[in-house]
Amino acid sequence: MAFKCIKPNHNNLSFNSIFHRCKSMAEFKQAHARLVVKGLYHPPPSLRPVISFSALHPSGDIDYALLLLLRTSVPPTVFPFNTVIRGLARSLRSDSLSNSVLVLARMAEIDLSPNNYTYTFLFQVCAKFFASNLGQQFHAMVIKRCFQVDVCVCNSIIQFYSVCGKLDNARKLFDESTQRDVVSWNSMINGYVRNGEILEALWVFEKMPERNEVSWNSLIGGLVRFGYLDEAHRLFDEMPKRNVVTWVVIISGYSQNGQPREALVLFREMQLLDLKPNCPILVSVLSACAQLGALDNGNWIHSYIRKNSIKMDSILSAALIDMYAKCGNINLAMQVFGSSQEKDISTYTASISGLAYNGYNEESLRLFEQMKSAGITPDHISYLAVLCACSHMGCVEKGFHYFNSMVDVHQIKPELDHYTCMVDLLGRAGLLEEAERFIHTMPIAPDNVIWGALLSACRTHGNVEMGERVGNFLIESDQDHDGRYVLLSNIYAVSSKGDHVEKIQRTMRRRRIKRVPGCSSIEVDGVVHEFVAGDRSHDKTDEIYLVWEEMVREIKKFGYAPETRGVVFDVEEEEKETVVSYHSEKLAISYGFISKEPGSVLRIVKNIRICSDCHSAIKLVSKVFKRKIVVRDRRRFHHFEGGFCSCKDYW
DNA sequence: CTAGGGTTAG
C-alpha cells in the first residue's frame, strides 16, 4: 500500500481538480482548450466531469459531450455513455434520437454492453420523441438478449408504449411483469388517461393494491382533462393526503374549464389550511381572476406575491399583466410590465394584447415594434395580438402590412386564428365582398368560426343578402351553436324579411337549441355578483330596479331613446322593451351604484357582446352621473367616461 | 457516481 503512494499520478489529480473547479460550460471549454493547445497529456478519466457537466447541466453543451464521448478515448465504462444518453433524453433537440443511436453504436464498437440504466435512458428518449418503431426495436433487443430487466426499465418501457399510444403493448408488459410496483400501476393509469380511456384508468385505479399521491393526482388530472370536474372534486375530497400537485391539478382544472369561481374557492381553502401556493397555482388563480374580471382578488394575489417575495418568472408576470388588463386596469398592467425583470415574448404579448382590447391600439402597435427592437422575434401569438389591434382600429392597410410581414419577414405560417382576424378586420370595416373573397382564397379550409366572423360583419353592416346566405349555411353546418341563429334572425329582423325571424325560432325550438343567456358580473368587496337579463334573484333586487329606473329617467332628459331592434328572441312584442331595459349589464351597473363607493370605477364583465342600446345608455350614464364605467364584453373593453366610449363606437 | 410515474401562459 505504502508502495503505491510513492508515485502518485500527479497529472491525473491536477487535471481532475482543474475541471472540478469549473462552474460553467465556457470555463470547461477554456480549461480543456488550454490542455489541448499546450499539448499536455490529460488522462481520459479526467474528462468524466466535463462529459457529465456538458451532458446534464442546464447551461451545458450536449454536442461537446457527444464529441468527447465519440472522438476521444474515454475509459470504456458504461457510465459516461449512460450520462450522455441521459442528457439526450433531457434535451429537446430533434437530433437527440439519432445521436442516442450513435452512442449505442459506439458502445457496441468497443464491446460495451448496455445495462439497466442505459435502457432506461434509451426508452426515455424514445418516449420523448414518440419514436415508436425505434423503441419497439430496443424492446426486442431487450427480449432477444435475455436481458434481465429491473423494475425501472420495465416501467420505462410501459411509459414509452403508453405515450406512443400503444396501450395494448403497455398492458401486455404490465400484465406479464413479475415485478410491479406503484409506479407501474401509475404509468398504466397515465397511459389510459393520455389516450382518453378514462374508464380504463378508473378501473386500474380501483384494482391497485396500494396508492400514493401520484395515483390520485393522475386520476384526478384525467377526470379534469375530460371535463368530469365534479368527479374530480369528489376524489379530491376523498384523498387521504394531498400534495401541492393535487392543488395545481384541481385549481388549474377549474380555471381552464371555465369555472373560475370554483378555482378561487379552492384557493381560499388553501389559504385557510395555511398551505403555500406555488407559481403554477398563482398563475391559475390569476387567470381565474382575469376571467371573472375580479380586480380585488387579483390585487390581493399581487400583494401576496410581493409580501412573500415569490420569485416572479416571465410566466407569472404575464399572468399578472393579463389579469390587470382583463380587469380593465391597463395602467397597473403596464406597471407590472415596466417593472418585470426579464421581459420575454409572453410578457410582451400579454401587454400587447392587453393594450389592444383596452382600446390603446397605437400603443399596442408601438409596443410590438419595441419588442422587435429589443431583439425578440415575434411568434404567431404576438402577431395575433397585433392583427387584433388593427382590427379594433379599423385599419385595414396596417393589418395587411403586418399579415404580410408575418409571412414574408418572419416566415410564420398563418393559422386559422390569423385568417379569422383578417376576415374580422375586413368585415368590421364594411369590406364584406373582400372578406368573402379572402375566405375563398385562403390556402387552408375555413372553419365555422371564420364564417361566423363574416356573419357578424353582415349583421353590423346590415347586408341581408350575404347574411342570409352565410347564416343559413352556418346553422346547418354548426347546428348547436346558438349565437348563429341569433345573428341570422337579427339580420332578418331589421330587413324586409321580418317574417323569417319566426322560421328561425321554430328551427331552434325543433332542434332544442338553448340560448346562452347574457350575463354580467360586478365585483363588490371581493365578491362577484352575477346578473342575467330581468334577474330578480338578488337580495337587493327592488333597490336595483328602482335605481335603474331613476337613472333612465335622468338620461332620457339627455336624449336617451331605448332601442328594441336587437331583441327578437323568446319574447313577445310587448315584453321587448322590458327585456332590453333590464339587460344584465344595466342591473350590474345599478347594483354598483348602490354598493360601491361614490366616484369609484364600476367594472362590469359580460359574457356576450354588449348591445347598442346598452352602449348608448351607459355612455349617457357616464356623463350624467360623472362615473367611469368599464364594461368588458366577449371581445374587448369599453371604457365609458364623460359620455364617450374608448371603442369610439367601432366594435 | 446514474434510473422509472403526476402539475405550469400568451
mmCIF file of N, CA, C and O in Angstrom, chain A residues 354-428:
data_model
loop_
_atom_site.group_PDB
_atom_site.id
_atom_site.type_symbol
_atom_site.label_atom_id
_atom_site.label_comp_id
_atom_site.label_asym_id
_atom_site.label_seq_id
_atom_site.Cartn_x
_atom_site.Cartn_y
_atom_site.Cartn_z
ATOM 1 N N GLY A 354 -53.266 43.136 -24.237
ATOM 2 C CA GLY A 354 -53.992 43.908 -23.231
ATOM 3 C C GLY A 354 -54.271 45.322 -23.711
ATOM 4 O O GLY A 354 -55.392 45.814 -23.610
ATOM 5 N N LEU A 355 -53.243 45.959 -24.244
ATOM 6 C CA LEU A 355 -53.415 47.311 -24.792
ATOM 7 C C LEU A 355 -54.462 47.293 -25.899
ATOM 8 O O LEU A 355 -55.332 48.163 -25.966
ATOM 9 N N ALA A 356 -54.394 46.265 -26.754
ATOM 10 C CA ALA A 356 -55.300 46.205 -27.902
ATOM 11 C C ALA A 356 -56.757 46.116 -27.460
ATOM 12 O O ALA A 356 -57.578 46.905 -27.906
ATOM 13 N N TYR A 357 -57.092 45.175 -26.572
ATOM 14 C CA TYR A 357 -58.522 45.079 -26.267
ATOM 15 C C TYR A 357 -58.996 46.133 -25.277
ATOM 16 O O TYR A 357 -60.176 46.247 -24.989
ATOM 17 N N ASN A 358 -58.055 46.933 -24.736
ATOM 18 C CA ASN A 358 -58.489 48.071 -23.941
ATOM 19 C C ASN A 358 -58.593 49.342 -24.776
ATOM 20 O O ASN A 358 -58.793 50.425 -24.231
ATOM 21 N N GLY A 359 -58.388 49.207 -26.064
ATOM 22 C CA GLY A 359 -58.587 50.345 -26.943
ATOM 23 C C GLY A 359 -57.342 51.182 -27.185
ATOM 24 O O GLY A 359 -57.402 52.192 -27.855
ATOM 25 N N TYR A 360 -56.203 50.778 -26.626
ATOM 26 C CA TYR A 360 -54.956 51.513 -26.862
ATOM 27 C C TYR A 360 -54.236 50.920 -28.065
ATOM 28 O O TYR A 360 -53.188 50.291 -27.930
ATOM 29 N N ASN A 361 -54.840 51.117 -29.218
ATOM 30 C CA ASN A 361 -54.355 50.422 -30.409
ATOM 31 C C ASN A 361 -52.975 50.884 -30.851
ATOM 32 O O ASN A 361 -52.094 50.067 -31.112
ATOM 33 N N GLU A 362 -52.789 52.224 -30.918
ATOM 34 C CA GLU A 362 -51.480 52.727 -31.354
ATOM 35 C C GLU A 362 -50.391 52.266 -30.401
ATOM 36 O O GLU A 362 -49.319 51.842 -30.818
ATOM 37 N N GLU A 363 -50.693 52.353 -29.095
ATOM 38 C CA GLU A 363 -49.699 51.951 -28.089
ATOM 39 C C GLU A 363 -49.361 50.474 -28.259
ATOM 40 O O GLU A 363 -48.210 50.068 -28.083
ATOM 41 N N SER A 364 -50.386 49.696 -28.582
ATOM 42 C CA SER A 364 -50.185 48.272 -28.762
ATOM 43 C C SER A 364 -49.204 48.019 -29.909
ATOM 44 O O SER A 364 -48.251 47.239 -29.771
ATOM 45 N N LEU A 365 -49.433 48.692 -31.031
ATOM 46 C CA LEU A 365 -48.550 48.503 -32.181
ATOM 47 C C LEU A 365 -47.141 49.017 -31.868
ATOM 48 O O LEU A 365 -46.141 48.416 -32.252
ATOM 49 N N ARG A 366 -47.079 50.118 -31.096
ATOM 50 C CA ARG A 366 -45.773 50.667 -30.742
ATOM 51 C C ARG A 366 -44.987 49.659 -29.895
ATOM 52 O O ARG A 366 -43.792 49.460 -30.082
ATOM 53 N N LEU A 367 -45.692 49.017 -28.966
ATOM 54 C CA LEU A 367 -45.011 48.039 -28.117
ATOM 55 C C LEU A 367 -44.516 46.849 -28.927
ATOM 56 O O LEU A 367 -43.452 46.287 -28.656
ATOM 57 N N PHE A 368 -45.291 46.493 -29.930
ATOM 58 C CA PHE A 368 -44.867 45.392 -30.799
ATOM 59 C C PHE A 368 -43.564 45.761 -31.511
ATOM 60 O O PHE A 368 -42.628 44.953 -31.577
ATOM 61 N N GLU A 369 -43.499 47.007 -31.996
ATOM 62 C CA GLU A 369 -42.264 47.461 -32.651
ATOM 63 C C GLU A 369 -41.110 47.481 -31.650
ATOM 64 O O GLU A 369 -39.991 47.087 -31.966
ATOM 65 N N GLN A 370 -41.436 47.928 -30.434
ATOM 66 C CA GLN A 370 -40.417 47.987 -29.377
ATOM 67 C C GLN A 370 -39.871 46.591 -29.074
ATOM 68 O O GLN A 370 -38.680 46.409 -28.867
ATOM 69 N N MET A 371 -40.766 45.623 -29.066
ATOM 70 C CA MET A 371 -40.356 44.245 -28.795
ATOM 71 C C MET A 371 -39.365 43.774 -29.857
ATOM 72 O O MET A 371 -38.335 43.171 -29.543
ATOM 73 N N LYS A 372 -39.691 44.072 -31.116
ATOM 74 C CA LYS A 372 -38.790 43.653 -32.187
ATOM 75 C C LYS A 372 -37.440 44.349 -32.046
ATOM 76 O O LYS A 372 -36.393 43.725 -32.238
ATOM 77 N N SER A 373 -37.471 45.638 -31.670
ATOM 78 C CA SER A 373 -36.205 46.360 -31.484
ATOM 79 C C SER A 373 -35.387 45.756 -30.355
ATOM 80 O O SER A 373 -34.162 45.818 -30.361
ATOM 81 N N ALA A 374 -36.096 45.209 -29.358
ATOM 82 C CA ALA A 374 -35.379 44.593 -28.236
ATOM 83 C C ALA A 374 -34.806 43.233 -28.624
ATOM 84 O O ALA A 374 -34.220 42.535 -27.794
ATOM 85 N N GLY A 375 -34.966 42.871 -29.894
ATOM 86 C CA GLY A 375 -34.359 41.638 -30.379
ATOM 87 C C GLY A 375 -35.196 40.397 -30.126
ATOM 88 O O GLY A 375 -34.699 39.278 -30.221
ATOM 89 N N ILE A 376 -36.478 40.593 -29.802
ATOM 90 C CA ILE A 376 -37.332 39.424 -29.602
ATOM 91 C C ILE A 376 -38.115 39.168 -30.889
ATOM 92 O O ILE A 376 -38.784 40.062 -31.408
ATOM 93 N N THR A 377 -37.979 37.972 -31.399
ATOM 94 C CA THR A 377 -38.660 37.627 -32.650
ATOM 95 C C THR A 377 -40.124 37.331 -32.364
ATOM 96 O O THR A 377 -40.427 36.482 -31.522
ATOM 97 N N PRO A 378 -41.028 38.032 -33.026
ATOM 98 C CA PRO A 378 -42.448 37.776 -32.787
ATOM 99 C C PRO A 378 -42.852 36.363 -33.199
ATOM 100 O O PRO A 378 -42.287 35.817 -34.150
ATOM 101 N N ASP A 379 -43.780 35.785 -32.466
ATOM 102 C CA ASP A 379 -44.277 34.461 -32.842
ATOM 103 C C ASP A 379 -45.733 34.598 -33.290
ATOM 104 O O ASP A 379 -46.248 35.712 -33.403
ATOM 105 N N HIS A 380 -46.379 33.474 -33.532
ATOM 106 C CA HIS A 380 -47.727 33.560 -34.098
ATOM 107 C C HIS A 380 -48.724 34.185 -33.130
ATOM 108 O O HIS A 380 -49.695 34.808 -33.545
ATOM 109 N N ILE A 381 -48.477 34.055 -31.829
ATOM 110 C CA ILE A 381 -49.431 34.628 -30.875
ATOM 111 C C ILE A 381 -49.291 36.144 -30.795
ATOM 112 O O ILE A 381 -50.283 36.871 -30.742
ATOM 113 N N SER A 382 -48.044 36.639 -30.827
ATOM 114 C CA SER A 382 -47.900 38.096 -30.786
ATOM 115 C C SER A 382 -48.452 38.722 -32.067
ATOM 116 O O SER A 382 -49.002 39.825 -32.021
ATOM 117 N N TYR A 383 -48.330 38.008 -33.175
ATOM 118 C CA TYR A 383 -48.921 38.529 -34.400
ATOM 119 C C TYR A 383 -50.445 38.575 -34.305
ATOM 120 O O TYR A 383 -51.091 39.481 -34.816
ATOM 121 N N LEU A 384 -50.994 37.574 -33.616
ATOM 122 C CA LEU A 384 -52.437 37.555 -33.432
ATOM 123 C C LEU A 384 -52.883 38.807 -32.675
ATOM 124 O O LEU A 384 -53.871 39.462 -33.038
ATOM 125 N N ALA A 385 -52.123 39.165 -31.648
ATOM 126 C CA ALA A 385 -52.447 40.351 -30.856
ATOM 127 C C ALA A 385 -52.398 41.606 -31.716
ATOM 128 O O ALA A 385 -53.255 42.490 -31.614
ATOM 129 N N VAL A 386 -51.389 41.678 -32.575
ATOM 130 C CA VAL A 386 -51.220 42.858 -33.423
ATOM 131 C C VAL A 386 -52.345 42.970 -34.455
ATOM 132 O O VAL A 386 -52.910 44.040 -34.666
ATOM 133 N N LEU A 387 -52.674 41.837 -35.064
ATOM 134 C CA LEU A 387 -53.756 41.845 -36.053
ATOM 135 C C LEU A 387 -55.076 42.238 -35.396
ATOM 136 O O LEU A 387 -55.893 42.957 -35.969
ATOM 137 N N CYS A 388 -55.230 41.780 -34.156
ATOM 138 C CA CYS A 388 -56.428 42.110 -33.397
ATOM 139 C C CYS A 388 -56.499 43.622 -33.161
ATOM 140 O O CYS A 388 -57.561 44.235 -33.292
ATOM 141 N N ALA A 389 -55.356 44.213 -32.848
ATOM 142 C CA ALA A 389 -55.303 45.669 -32.637
ATOM 143 C C ALA A 389 -55.711 46.397 -33.907
ATOM 144 O O ALA A 389 -56.504 47.347 -33.875
ATOM 145 N N CYS A 390 -55.196 45.951 -35.044
ATOM 146 C CA CYS A 390 -55.543 46.588 -36.316
ATOM 147 C C CYS A 390 -57.032 46.467 -36.584
ATOM 148 O O CYS A 390 -57.669 47.384 -37.088
ATOM 149 N N SER A 391 -57.585 45.303 -36.230
ATOM 150 C CA SER A 391 -58.996 45.072 -36.463
ATOM 151 C C SER A 391 -59.848 46.018 -35.604
ATOM 152 O O SER A 391 -60.821 46.589 -36.076
ATOM 153 N N HIS A 392 -59.453 46.201 -34.329
ATOM 154 C CA HIS A 392 -60.181 47.124 -33.459
ATOM 155 C C HIS A 392 -60.078 48.565 -33.954
ATOM 156 O O HIS A 392 -60.969 49.371 -33.755
ATOM 157 N N MET A 393 -58.926 48.885 -34.565
ATOM 158 C CA MET A 393 -58.721 50.249 -35.057
ATOM 159 C C MET A 393 -59.458 50.468 -36.363
ATOM 160 O O MET A 393 -59.601 51.608 -36.797
ATOM 161 N N GLY A 394 -59.815 49.390 -37.017
ATOM 162 C CA GLY A 394 -60.414 49.512 -38.331
ATOM 163 C C GLY A 394 -59.381 49.878 -39.379
ATOM 164 O O GLY A 394 -59.696 50.479 -40.392
ATOM 165 N N CYS A 395 -58.132 49.520 -39.105
ATOM 166 C CA CYS A 395 -57.076 49.921 -40.018
ATOM 167 C C CYS A 395 -56.671 48.745 -40.919
ATOM 168 O O CYS A 395 -55.808 47.932 -40.585
ATOM 169 N N VAL A 396 -57.334 48.676 -42.059
ATOM 170 C CA VAL A 396 -57.165 47.548 -42.977
ATOM 171 C C VAL A 396 -55.735 47.493 -43.524
ATOM 172 O O VAL A 396 -55.106 46.430 -43.566
ATOM 173 N N GLU A 397 -55.240 48.672 -43.895
ATOM 174 C CA GLU A 397 -53.924 48.724 -44.526
ATOM 175 C C GLU A 397 -52.835 48.186 -43.586
ATOM 176 O O GLU A 397 -52.036 47.338 -43.963
ATOM 177 N N LYS A 398 -52.851 48.688 -42.352
ATOM 178 C CA LYS A 398 -51.866 48.234 -41.364
ATOM 179 C C LYS A 398 -52.003 46.740 -41.123
ATOM 180 O O LYS A 398 -51.012 46.025 -40.998
ATOM 181 N N GLY A 399 -53.256 46.274 -41.064
ATOM 182 C CA GLY A 399 -53.494 44.865 -40.832
ATOM 183 C C GLY A 399 -52.817 44.010 -41.888
ATOM 184 O O GLY A 399 -52.138 43.026 -41.564
ATOM 185 N N PHE A 400 -52.972 44.420 -43.149
ATOM 186 C CA PHE A 400 -52.344 43.641 -44.221
ATOM 187 C C PHE A 400 -50.829 43.772 -44.192
ATOM 188 O O PHE A 400 -50.116 42.824 -44.484
ATOM 189 N N HIS A 401 -50.363 44.951 -43.789
ATOM 190 C CA HIS A 401 -48.919 45.134 -43.660
ATOM 191 C C HIS A 401 -48.339 44.096 -42.687
ATOM 192 O O HIS A 401 -47.363 43.414 -42.987
ATOM 193 N N TYR A 402 -48.990 43.969 -41.516
ATOM 194 C CA TYR A 402 -48.483 43.021 -40.520
ATOM 195 C C TYR A 402 -48.689 41.575 -40.963
ATOM 196 O O TYR A 402 -47.836 40.720 -40.747
ATOM 197 N N PHE A 403 -49.835 41.340 -41.581
ATOM 198 C CA PHE A 403 -50.108 39.983 -42.057
ATOM 199 C C PHE A 403 -49.017 39.546 -43.045
ATOM 200 O O PHE A 403 -48.479 38.439 -42.952
ATOM 201 N N ASN A 404 -48.658 40.461 -43.948
ATOM 202 C CA ASN A 404 -47.625 40.124 -44.925
ATOM 203 C C ASN A 404 -46.258 39.967 -44.274
ATOM 204 O O ASN A 404 -45.495 39.070 -44.635
ATOM 205 N N SER A 405 -45.961 40.841 -43.310
ATOM 206 C CA SER A 405 -44.632 40.743 -42.681
ATOM 207 C C SER A 405 -44.523 39.460 -41.863
ATOM 208 O O SER A 405 -43.452 38.883 -41.719
ATOM 209 N N MET A 406 -45.641 39.008 -41.337
ATOM 210 C CA MET A 406 -45.635 37.744 -40.607
ATOM 211 C C MET A 406 -45.157 36.614 -41.519
ATOM 212 O O MET A 406 -44.313 35.799 -41.137
ATOM 213 N N VAL A 407 -45.688 36.630 -42.737
ATOM 214 C CA VAL A 407 -45.347 35.572 -43.675
ATOM 215 C C VAL A 407 -43.954 35.797 -44.281
ATOM 216 O O VAL A 407 -43.118 34.892 -44.280
ATOM 217 N N ASP A 408 -43.727 37.030 -44.768
ATOM 218 C CA ASP A 408 -42.509 37.290 -45.537
ATOM 219 C C ASP A 408 -41.280 37.485 -44.662
ATOM 220 O O ASP A 408 -40.210 36.977 -44.973
ATOM 221 N N VAL A 409 -41.440 38.258 -43.587
ATOM 222 C CA VAL A 409 -40.255 38.563 -42.760
ATOM 223 C C VAL A 409 -39.977 37.466 -41.751
ATOM 224 O O VAL A 409 -38.845 37.045 -41.557
ATOM 225 N N HIS A 410 -41.024 36.991 -41.103
ATOM 226 C CA HIS A 410 -40.782 36.048 -40.012
ATOM 227 C C HIS A 410 -41.124 34.602 -40.336
ATOM 228 O O HIS A 410 -41.027 33.727 -39.474
ATOM 229 N N GLN A 411 -41.496 34.370 -41.582
ATOM 230 C CA GLN A 411 -41.779 33.005 -42.039
ATOM 231 C C GLN A 411 -42.717 32.242 -41.104
ATOM 232 O O GLN A 411 -42.511 31.067 -40.807
ATOM 233 N N ILE A 412 -43.747 32.940 -40.627
ATOM 234 C CA ILE A 412 -44.731 32.258 -39.792
ATOM 235 C C ILE A 412 -45.924 31.921 -40.676
ATOM 236 O O ILE A 412 -46.469 32.796 -41.345
ATOM 237 N N LYS A 413 -46.293 30.646 -40.660
ATOM 238 C CA LYS A 413 -47.429 30.241 -41.477
ATOM 239 C C LYS A 413 -48.712 30.644 -40.755
ATOM 240 O O LYS A 413 -48.929 30.229 -39.619
ATOM 241 N N PRO A 414 -49.539 31.467 -41.380
ATOM 242 C CA PRO A 414 -50.766 31.891 -40.698
ATOM 243 C C PRO A 414 -51.659 30.701 -40.375
ATOM 244 O O PRO A 414 -51.782 29.788 -41.191
ATOM 245 N N GLU A 415 -52.239 30.717 -39.196
ATOM 246 C CA GLU A 415 -53.173 29.673 -38.821
ATOM 247 C C GLU A 415 -54.588 30.212 -38.942
ATOM 248 O O GLU A 415 -54.787 31.388 -39.237
ATOM 249 N N LEU A 416 -55.561 29.348 -38.680
ATOM 250 C CA LEU A 416 -56.955 29.755 -38.798
ATOM 251 C C LEU A 416 -57.259 31.039 -38.027
ATOM 252 O O LEU A 416 -57.950 31.921 -38.517
ATOM 253 N N ASP A 417 -56.697 31.133 -36.807
ATOM 254 C CA ASP A 417 -56.939 32.322 -35.991
ATOM 255 C C ASP A 417 -56.540 33.608 -36.701
ATOM 256 O O ASP A 417 -57.228 34.621 -36.603
ATOM 257 N N HIS A 418 -55.396 33.548 -37.395
ATOM 258 C CA HIS A 418 -54.932 34.748 -38.093
ATOM 259 C C HIS A 418 -55.876 35.110 -39.246
ATOM 260 O O HIS A 418 -56.194 36.274 -39.449
ATOM 261 N N TYR A 419 -56.304 34.098 -39.967
ATOM 262 C CA TYR A 419 -57.238 34.355 -41.059
ATOM 263 C C TYR A 419 -58.551 34.923 -40.518
ATOM 264 O O TYR A 419 -59.148 35.824 -41.105
ATOM 265 N N THR A 420 -59.002 34.372 -39.389
ATOM 266 C CA THR A 420 -60.237 34.878 -38.785
ATOM 267 C C THR A 420 -60.097 36.358 -38.465
ATOM 268 O O THR A 420 -61.003 37.160 -38.697
ATOM 269 N N CYS A 421 -58.937 36.706 -37.929
ATOM 270 C CA CYS A 421 -58.667 38.094 -37.583
ATOM 271 C C CYS A 421 -58.739 38.988 -38.822
ATOM 272 O O CYS A 421 -59.277 40.097 -38.770
ATOM 273 N N MET A 422 -58.212 38.500 -39.932
ATOM 274 C CA MET A 422 -58.217 39.283 -41.159
ATOM 275 C C MET A 422 -59.641 39.446 -41.704
ATOM 276 O O MET A 422 -60.007 40.517 -42.177
ATOM 277 N N VAL A 423 -60.435 38.375 -41.608
ATOM 278 C CA VAL A 423 -61.826 38.465 -42.060
ATOM 279 C C VAL A 423 -62.578 39.460 -41.178
ATOM 280 O O VAL A 423 -63.362 40.288 -41.655
ATOM 281 N N ASP A 424 -62.287 39.398 -39.891
ATOM 282 C CA ASP A 424 -62.888 40.314 -38.944
ATOM 283 C C ASP A 424 -62.512 41.758 -39.278
ATOM 284 O O ASP A 424 -63.352 42.658 -39.270
ATOM 285 N N LEU A 425 -61.236 41.950 -39.582
ATOM 286 C CA LEU A 425 -60.714 43.276 -39.941
ATOM 287 C C LEU A 425 -61.448 43.848 -41.154
ATOM 288 O O LEU A 425 -61.934 44.977 -41.130
ATOM 289 N N LEU A 426 -61.539 43.031 -42.200
ATOM 290 C CA LEU A 426 -62.223 43.473 -43.420
ATOM 291 C C LEU A 426 -63.715 43.671 -43.154
ATOM 292 O O LEU A 426 -64.301 44.670 -43.571
ATOM 293 N N GLY A 427 -64.311 42.717 -42.447
ATOM 294 C CA GLY A 427 -65.749 42.741 -42.210
ATOM 295 C C GLY A 427 -66.180 43.948 -41.396
ATOM 296 O O GLY A 427 -67.131 44.645 -41.755
ATOM 297 N N ARG A 428 -65.470 44.211 -40.315
ATOM 298 C CA ARG A 428 -65.809 45.370 -39.496
ATOM 299 C C ARG A 428 -65.731 46.651 -40.285
ATOM 300 O O ARG A 428 -66.506 47.567 -40.094
#
